[in-house]
Amino acid sequence: MKKLLVIIPAALLLAAGGIWFFANQQVKNLVDMRIAEFIENGDYQALDYEKVSVDLRGDIALANLHVVDASGYEYILEDIRITDFDYANEQPQHLSLAASGIRFPGGLPRFGDSPNPALNAYLDTVMDADHLPVTFNYRYSYQPEDDRQLDTTFSIALPGSFQISSDSVMRNVSPEQFGNQAQAAGNPVGYSMMMQDADIPSANIALLDLGIVDAVMAINGGNAGLSADQYRMQLLAQLQTMLLFAPQQLQPLAQRLLAGFAEFLEGGRTLRLSIAPEFGGNIQQLQGEILGAFYIGNFNRIEEVLNLTIETF
């Protein structure tokens, strides 16, 4: 009996260790397989990582993912965590991904630059050498038995600067369309053609100011010999003047956009755009209605059919 009390727990620990090792190996194989697919499809020039592991809850950790995308931009995502991973399906029907820290070994690439020198100057102040303390969060859930609905949320944040977040609901997304989501990055035109039969009943995007507005206003103002408040007023006056040249039918929407943007420039605000389209968000019907309204200059109808909402709070 004493021997059994020692042998049985030891055997269980050995079995658990074997299962854990097997799970780690399987996850590594899965990651390597996906990387090979991305490279073969031409979505990336290079993808490699320092370490991948899975804990006893099934959560996956990926360290220092080195990326060279199709355009040649190089960066390293330092820490990636995947939770709520669907191991039951070859194409996971749900997962959550969180990533933090990004490095640019060759310096900030052009996609991070801008013709606006104020933004470049600001990014220089928040970067530590080649490191940017940005965080990403992404989650999706696909329910093929519930109107083939795909729920997606995404956010990107830079502490003390900004946070951009979005979420959307899509329906009638076929398993083939769902399985080819990665094509959105490599071939957005082809992907959009695949989604012609889908519906988008709701979607929104929001920008939260955490300090970047005042900082950029101050930088731009300093370059122009103005205070941040003076530059803010000058910018709004210039935008108001530009609106005078917009088509008459577009004036109401443009004025609402400018009013929301003006509130946002006060700092510490959130600017959010959301849609809840007619026709249940059916893409084909929306395209016909929007194009028809555009050709006759009926911009009010476009806003109406999209049920566009602009909020600042």
Short mmCIF file of C-alpha atoms in Angstrom, two decimals:
data_model
loop_
_atom_site.label_atom_id
_atom_site.label_comp_id
_atom_site.label_asym_id
_atom_site.label_seq_id
_atom_site.Cartn_x
_atom_site.Cartn_y
_atom_site.Cartn_z
CA MET A 1 0.00 0.00 0.00
CA LYS A 2 2.81 2.43 0.88
CA LYS A 3 4.46 1.66 -2.45
CA LEU A 4 1.18 2.31 -4.26
CA LEU A 5 0.80 5.65 -2.48
CA VAL A 6 4.16 6.63 -3.91
CA ILE A 7 3.95 4.97 -7.31
CA ILE A 8 0.44 6.17 -8.29
CA PRO A 9 1.08 9.92 -7.78
CA ALA A 10 4.43 9.57 -9.50
CA ALA A 11 2.77 7.85 -12.45
CA LEU A 12 0.12 10.55 -12.64
CA LEU A 13 2.77 13.27 -12.60
CA LEU A 14 4.70 11.46 -15.30
CA ALA A 15 1.56 11.15 -17.43
CA ALA A 16 0.69 14.80 -16.90
CA GLY A 17 4.21 15.80 -17.85
CA GLY A 18 3.99 13.69 -20.99
CA ILE A 19 0.65 15.25 -21.98
CA TRP A 20 2.02 18.75 -21.35
CA PHE A 21 5.11 18.01 -23.48
CA PHE A 22 2.88 16.60 -26.23
CA ALA A 23 0.62 19.69 -26.09
CA ASN A 24 3.62 22.02 -26.35
CA GLN A 25 4.93 20.08 -29.33
CA GLN A 26 1.52 20.12 -31.01
CA VAL A 27 1.19 23.87 -30.53
CA LYS A 28 4.67 24.42 -31.94
CA ASN A 29 3.76 22.31 -34.96
CA LEU A 30 0.55 24.30 -35.41
CA VAL A 31 2.38 27.65 -35.25
CA ASP A 32 5.07 26.43 -37.66
CA MET A 33 2.41 25.20 -40.06
CA ARG A 34 0.60 28.57 -40.04
CA ILE A 35 3.89 30.41 -40.56
CA ALA A 36 4.68 28.22 -43.55
CA GLU A 37 1.24 28.96 -45.02
CA PHE A 38 1.67 32.72 -44.60
CA ILE A 39 5.10 32.63 -46.24
CA GLU A 40 3.89 30.40 -49.09
CA ASN A 41 0.91 32.71 -49.75
CA GLY A 42 3.23 35.71 -49.95
CA ASP A 43 1.61 37.50 -47.01
CA TYR A 44 5.01 37.82 -45.30
CA GLN A 45 8.62 37.64 -46.41
CA ALA A 46 9.80 36.21 -43.10
CA LEU A 47 8.26 34.99 -39.84
CA ASP A 48 10.11 33.41 -36.96
CA TYR A 49 9.96 33.40 -33.18
CA GLU A 50 12.15 32.85 -30.16
CA LYS A 51 9.87 30.56 -28.15
CA VAL A 52 6.34 29.16 -28.09
CA SER A 53 4.72 27.31 -25.20
CA VAL A 54 1.34 26.28 -23.81
CA ASP A 55 0.36 26.14 -20.15
CA LEU A 56 -1.89 23.63 -18.39
CA ARG A 57 -4.99 25.75 -19.16
CA GLY A 58 -4.24 25.59 -22.88
CA ASP A 59 -3.16 29.24 -23.15
CA ILE A 60 -0.41 29.85 -25.71
CA ALA A 61 2.57 32.17 -25.23
CA LEU A 62 4.74 33.36 -28.10
CA ALA A 63 7.93 35.33 -27.44
CA ASN A 64 9.64 37.76 -29.84
CA LEU A 65 7.78 37.14 -33.08
CA HIS A 66 10.03 38.56 -35.80
CA VAL A 67 8.10 39.78 -38.83
CA VAL A 68 9.10 41.02 -42.27
CA ASP A 69 5.86 41.73 -44.08
CA ALA A 70 5.16 41.65 -47.81
CA SER A 71 6.29 45.28 -48.15
CA GLY A 72 9.59 44.64 -46.40
CA TYR A 73 8.69 46.37 -43.12
CA GLU A 74 10.46 44.71 -40.19
CA TYR A 75 9.32 44.59 -36.58
CA ILE A 76 9.31 42.32 -33.53
CA LEU A 77 6.25 41.66 -31.37
CA GLU A 78 7.72 40.94 -27.96
CA ASP A 79 4.97 39.16 -26.06
CA ILE A 80 1.89 37.44 -27.50
CA ARG A 81 -0.71 35.59 -25.45
CA ILE A 82 -3.52 33.52 -26.96
CA THR A 83 -6.38 32.45 -24.71
CA ASP A 84 -9.78 30.84 -25.26
CA PHE A 85 -8.22 28.95 -28.15
CA ASP A 86 -10.52 26.52 -29.93
CA TYR A 87 -8.58 23.26 -30.12
CA ALA A 88 -11.61 21.30 -31.34
CA ASN A 89 -11.54 22.67 -34.90
CA GLU A 90 -8.77 22.85 -37.48
CA GLN A 91 -9.82 26.45 -38.12
CA PRO A 92 -10.37 27.76 -34.54
CA GLN A 93 -13.86 29.19 -34.19
CA HIS A 94 -12.90 31.41 -31.27
CA LEU A 95 -9.79 32.87 -29.70
CA SER A 96 -8.47 35.94 -27.89
CA LEU A 97 -5.07 37.43 -28.62
CA ALA A 98 -3.16 40.02 -26.60
CA ALA A 99 0.23 41.40 -27.64
CA SER A 100 2.45 43.97 -25.95
CA GLY A 101 5.65 45.71 -26.94
CA ILE A 102 6.92 46.18 -30.47
CA ARG A 103 10.47 46.84 -31.65
CA PHE A 104 11.70 48.23 -34.96
CA PRO A 105 15.26 46.91 -35.48
CA GLY A 106 15.77 49.05 -38.58
CA GLY A 107 14.05 52.12 -37.17
CA LEU A 108 10.44 53.17 -37.47
CA PRO A 109 9.29 52.13 -40.96
CA ARG A 110 7.36 54.29 -43.38
CA PHE A 111 3.98 52.96 -42.30
CA GLY A 112 4.69 54.58 -38.94
CA ASP A 113 5.90 57.83 -40.49
CA SER A 114 3.78 60.66 -41.79
CA PRO A 115 4.17 63.78 -43.93
CA ASN A 116 3.18 65.57 -40.71
CA PRO A 117 6.49 66.23 -38.87
CA ALA A 118 4.59 66.75 -35.60
CA LEU A 119 3.54 63.11 -35.52
CA ASN A 120 7.09 61.98 -36.26
CA ALA A 121 8.42 64.26 -33.51
CA TYR A 122 5.82 62.92 -31.09
CA LEU A 123 6.65 59.28 -31.83
CA ASP A 124 10.30 60.06 -31.15
CA THR A 125 9.33 61.22 -27.64
CA VAL A 126 7.41 58.04 -26.75
CA MET A 127 9.84 55.53 -28.26
CA ASP A 128 12.67 54.13 -26.16
CA ALA A 129 15.43 53.43 -28.69
CA ASP A 130 13.68 51.01 -31.08
CA HIS A 131 10.92 50.06 -28.63
CA LEU A 132 7.32 51.26 -28.65
CA PRO A 133 5.20 50.23 -25.60
CA VAL A 134 2.08 49.59 -27.66
CA THR A 135 -0.53 46.95 -26.82
CA PHE A 136 -2.89 45.04 -29.12
CA ASN A 137 -6.01 43.06 -28.30
CA TYR A 138 -8.01 40.99 -30.78
CA ARG A 139 -10.87 38.57 -30.31
CA TYR A 140 -13.25 36.75 -32.61
CA SER A 141 -16.02 34.21 -32.27
CA TYR A 142 -17.61 32.34 -35.17
CA GLN A 143 -20.95 30.58 -34.72
CA PRO A 144 -21.76 28.56 -37.86
CA GLU A 145 -24.97 27.27 -36.28
CA ASP A 146 -26.23 30.79 -35.44
CA ASP A 147 -26.70 32.54 -38.79
CA ARG A 148 -22.98 31.87 -39.45
CA GLN A 149 -22.22 34.92 -37.32
CA LEU A 150 -18.72 36.31 -36.84
CA ASP A 151 -18.17 38.72 -33.92
CA THR A 152 -14.87 40.59 -33.93
CA THR A 153 -13.29 43.11 -31.56
CA PHE A 154 -9.93 44.85 -31.88
CA SER A 155 -8.02 47.53 -30.02
CA ILE A 156 -4.60 49.12 -30.13
CA ALA A 157 -3.31 51.41 -27.39
CA LEU A 158 -0.23 53.46 -26.66
CA PRO A 159 -0.13 54.38 -22.94
CA GLY A 160 -0.42 58.10 -22.36
CA SER A 161 -1.22 58.65 -26.04
CA PHE A 162 -4.31 57.06 -27.55
CA GLN A 163 -6.50 54.00 -27.88
CA ILE A 164 -8.29 52.89 -31.06
CA SER A 165 -10.97 50.24 -30.71
CA SER A 166 -13.50 48.67 -33.02
CA ASP A 167 -16.03 45.89 -33.04
CA SER A 168 -18.27 44.43 -35.70
CA VAL A 169 -20.91 41.78 -36.27
CA MET A 170 -21.10 39.90 -39.55
CA ARG A 171 -23.64 37.26 -40.57
CA ASN A 172 -23.88 34.75 -43.40
CA VAL A 173 -20.13 34.27 -43.36
CA SER A 174 -19.54 30.89 -44.97
CA PRO A 175 -16.95 28.50 -43.51
CA GLU A 176 -14.83 29.13 -46.61
CA GLN A 177 -14.97 32.88 -46.12
CA PHE A 178 -14.22 32.50 -42.43
CA GLY A 179 -11.27 30.22 -43.14
CA ASN A 180 -9.75 32.73 -45.55
CA GLN A 181 -9.73 35.75 -43.22
CA ALA A 182 -5.95 35.98 -43.55
CA GLN A 183 -6.44 37.00 -47.18
CA ALA A 184 -7.75 40.35 -45.94
CA ALA A 185 -4.16 41.49 -45.34
CA GLY A 186 -2.58 40.01 -48.44
CA ASN A 187 -5.40 40.50 -50.94
CA PRO A 188 -8.11 42.84 -49.63
CA VAL A 189 -9.79 43.17 -53.05
CA GLY A 190 -10.13 39.43 -53.49
CA TYR A 191 -11.30 39.04 -49.93
CA SER A 192 -13.97 41.74 -50.34
CA MET A 193 -15.30 39.89 -53.39
CA MET A 194 -15.64 36.76 -51.29
CA MET A 195 -17.71 38.66 -48.72
CA GLN A 196 -20.36 39.86 -51.19
CA ASP A 197 -23.05 37.61 -49.71
CA ALA A 198 -22.35 38.56 -46.09
CA ASP A 199 -24.25 40.99 -43.87
CA ILE A 200 -22.83 43.63 -41.52
CA PRO A 201 -25.67 44.53 -39.13
CA SER A 202 -23.41 46.69 -36.95
CA ALA A 203 -19.89 48.07 -36.70
CA ASN A 204 -18.12 50.91 -34.95
CA ILE A 205 -14.71 52.46 -34.45
CA ALA A 206 -13.65 54.77 -31.63
CA LEU A 207 -10.58 56.90 -30.92
CA LEU A 208 -9.83 57.79 -27.30
CA ASP A 209 -7.36 60.57 -26.60
CA LEU A 210 -4.96 59.78 -23.76
CA GLY A 211 -2.63 62.71 -24.32
CA ILE A 212 -1.65 62.67 -27.98
CA VAL A 213 -3.98 65.56 -28.92
CA ASP A 214 -2.41 68.11 -26.58
CA ALA A 215 1.09 66.88 -27.42
CA VAL A 216 0.63 67.19 -31.19
CA MET A 217 -1.12 70.56 -30.83
CA ALA A 218 1.83 71.80 -28.78
CA ILE A 219 4.41 70.53 -31.28
CA ASN A 220 2.59 71.98 -34.28
CA GLY A 221 1.97 75.23 -32.43
CA GLY A 222 5.60 75.52 -31.46
CA ASN A 223 6.66 75.01 -35.08
CA ALA A 224 4.31 77.84 -36.09
CA GLY A 225 5.22 80.14 -33.20
CA LEU A 226 1.81 79.63 -31.56
CA SER A 227 0.53 78.16 -28.34
CA ALA A 228 -1.31 74.83 -28.42
CA ASP A 229 -4.68 76.58 -28.02
CA GLN A 230 -3.90 79.11 -30.74
CA TYR A 231 -2.89 76.36 -33.14
CA ARG A 232 -6.06 74.37 -32.29
CA MET A 233 -8.22 77.38 -33.16
CA GLN A 234 -6.28 78.01 -36.37
CA LEU A 235 -6.68 74.37 -37.45
CA LEU A 236 -10.43 74.41 -36.89
CA ALA A 237 -10.75 77.67 -38.80
CA GLN A 238 -8.88 76.14 -41.74
CA LEU A 239 -11.12 73.06 -41.70
CA GLN A 240 -14.22 75.26 -41.57
CA THR A 241 -12.98 77.13 -44.63
CA MET A 242 -12.38 73.86 -46.48
CA LEU A 243 -15.97 72.79 -45.81
CA LEU A 244 -17.22 75.77 -47.79
CA PHE A 245 -15.97 74.04 -50.94
CA ALA A 246 -17.78 70.76 -50.19
CA PRO A 247 -20.93 69.95 -52.22
CA GLN A 248 -24.07 71.53 -50.75
CA GLN A 249 -25.66 68.12 -50.18
CA LEU A 250 -22.64 67.07 -48.13
CA GLN A 251 -22.63 70.14 -45.88
CA PRO A 252 -24.84 68.77 -43.04
CA LEU A 253 -22.75 65.61 -42.61
CA ALA A 254 -19.49 67.53 -42.95
CA GLN A 255 -20.58 70.03 -40.32
CA ARG A 256 -21.45 67.25 -37.86
CA LEU A 257 -18.08 65.63 -38.48
CA LEU A 258 -16.31 68.93 -37.88
CA ALA A 259 -18.32 69.58 -34.70
CA GLY A 260 -17.41 66.15 -33.34
CA PHE A 261 -13.77 66.62 -34.29
CA ALA A 262 -13.70 70.06 -32.65
CA GLU A 263 -14.92 68.54 -29.37
CA PHE A 264 -12.35 65.78 -29.70
CA LEU A 265 -9.56 68.35 -30.08
CA GLU A 266 -10.40 69.71 -26.63
CA GLY A 267 -8.48 66.69 -25.33
CA GLY A 268 -9.39 63.72 -23.17
CA ARG A 269 -12.39 62.85 -25.38
CA THR A 270 -13.54 59.87 -27.40
CA LEU A 271 -14.66 60.22 -31.01
CA ARG A 272 -16.79 57.31 -32.22
CA LEU A 273 -18.35 56.47 -35.58
CA SER A 274 -20.87 53.65 -35.79
CA ILE A 275 -23.19 52.14 -38.37
CA ALA A 276 -26.30 49.95 -38.16
CA PRO A 277 -27.24 49.68 -41.84
CA GLU A 278 -30.59 49.05 -43.44
CA PHE A 279 -31.37 45.71 -45.14
CA GLY A 280 -29.86 43.93 -42.15
CA GLY A 281 -26.48 45.12 -43.40
CA ASN A 282 -26.63 43.01 -46.57
CA ILE A 283 -23.55 44.08 -48.54
CA GLN A 284 -25.03 43.62 -52.02
CA GLN A 285 -28.14 45.66 -51.26
CA LEU A 286 -26.10 48.36 -49.52
CA GLN A 287 -23.72 48.69 -52.46
CA GLY A 288 -26.57 49.23 -54.90
CA GLU A 289 -28.29 51.78 -52.67
CA ILE A 290 -25.13 53.70 -51.81
CA LEU A 291 -23.82 53.83 -55.39
CA GLY A 292 -27.19 54.99 -56.68
CA ALA A 293 -27.37 57.74 -54.07
CA PHE A 294 -23.77 58.77 -54.75
CA TYR A 295 -24.32 59.17 -58.49
CA ILE A 296 -27.19 61.61 -57.94
CA GLY A 297 -25.42 63.41 -55.09
CA ASN A 298 -27.91 62.30 -52.43
CA PHE A 299 -25.44 62.11 -49.54
CA ASN A 300 -28.25 62.29 -46.99
CA ARG A 301 -29.52 58.97 -48.30
CA ILE A 302 -26.07 57.40 -47.86
CA GLU A 303 -25.99 58.54 -44.25
CA GLU A 304 -29.53 57.29 -43.77
CA VAL A 305 -28.98 53.86 -45.32
CA LEU A 306 -25.88 53.34 -43.18
CA ASN A 307 -27.59 54.77 -40.09
CA LEU A 308 -24.33 56.58 -39.40
CA THR A 309 -23.82 57.95 -35.91
CA ILE A 310 -21.05 60.37 -34.90
CA GLU A 311 -20.45 60.84 -31.17
CA THR A 312 -17.96 62.71 -29.04
CA PHE A 313 -17.96 62.13 -25.30
#
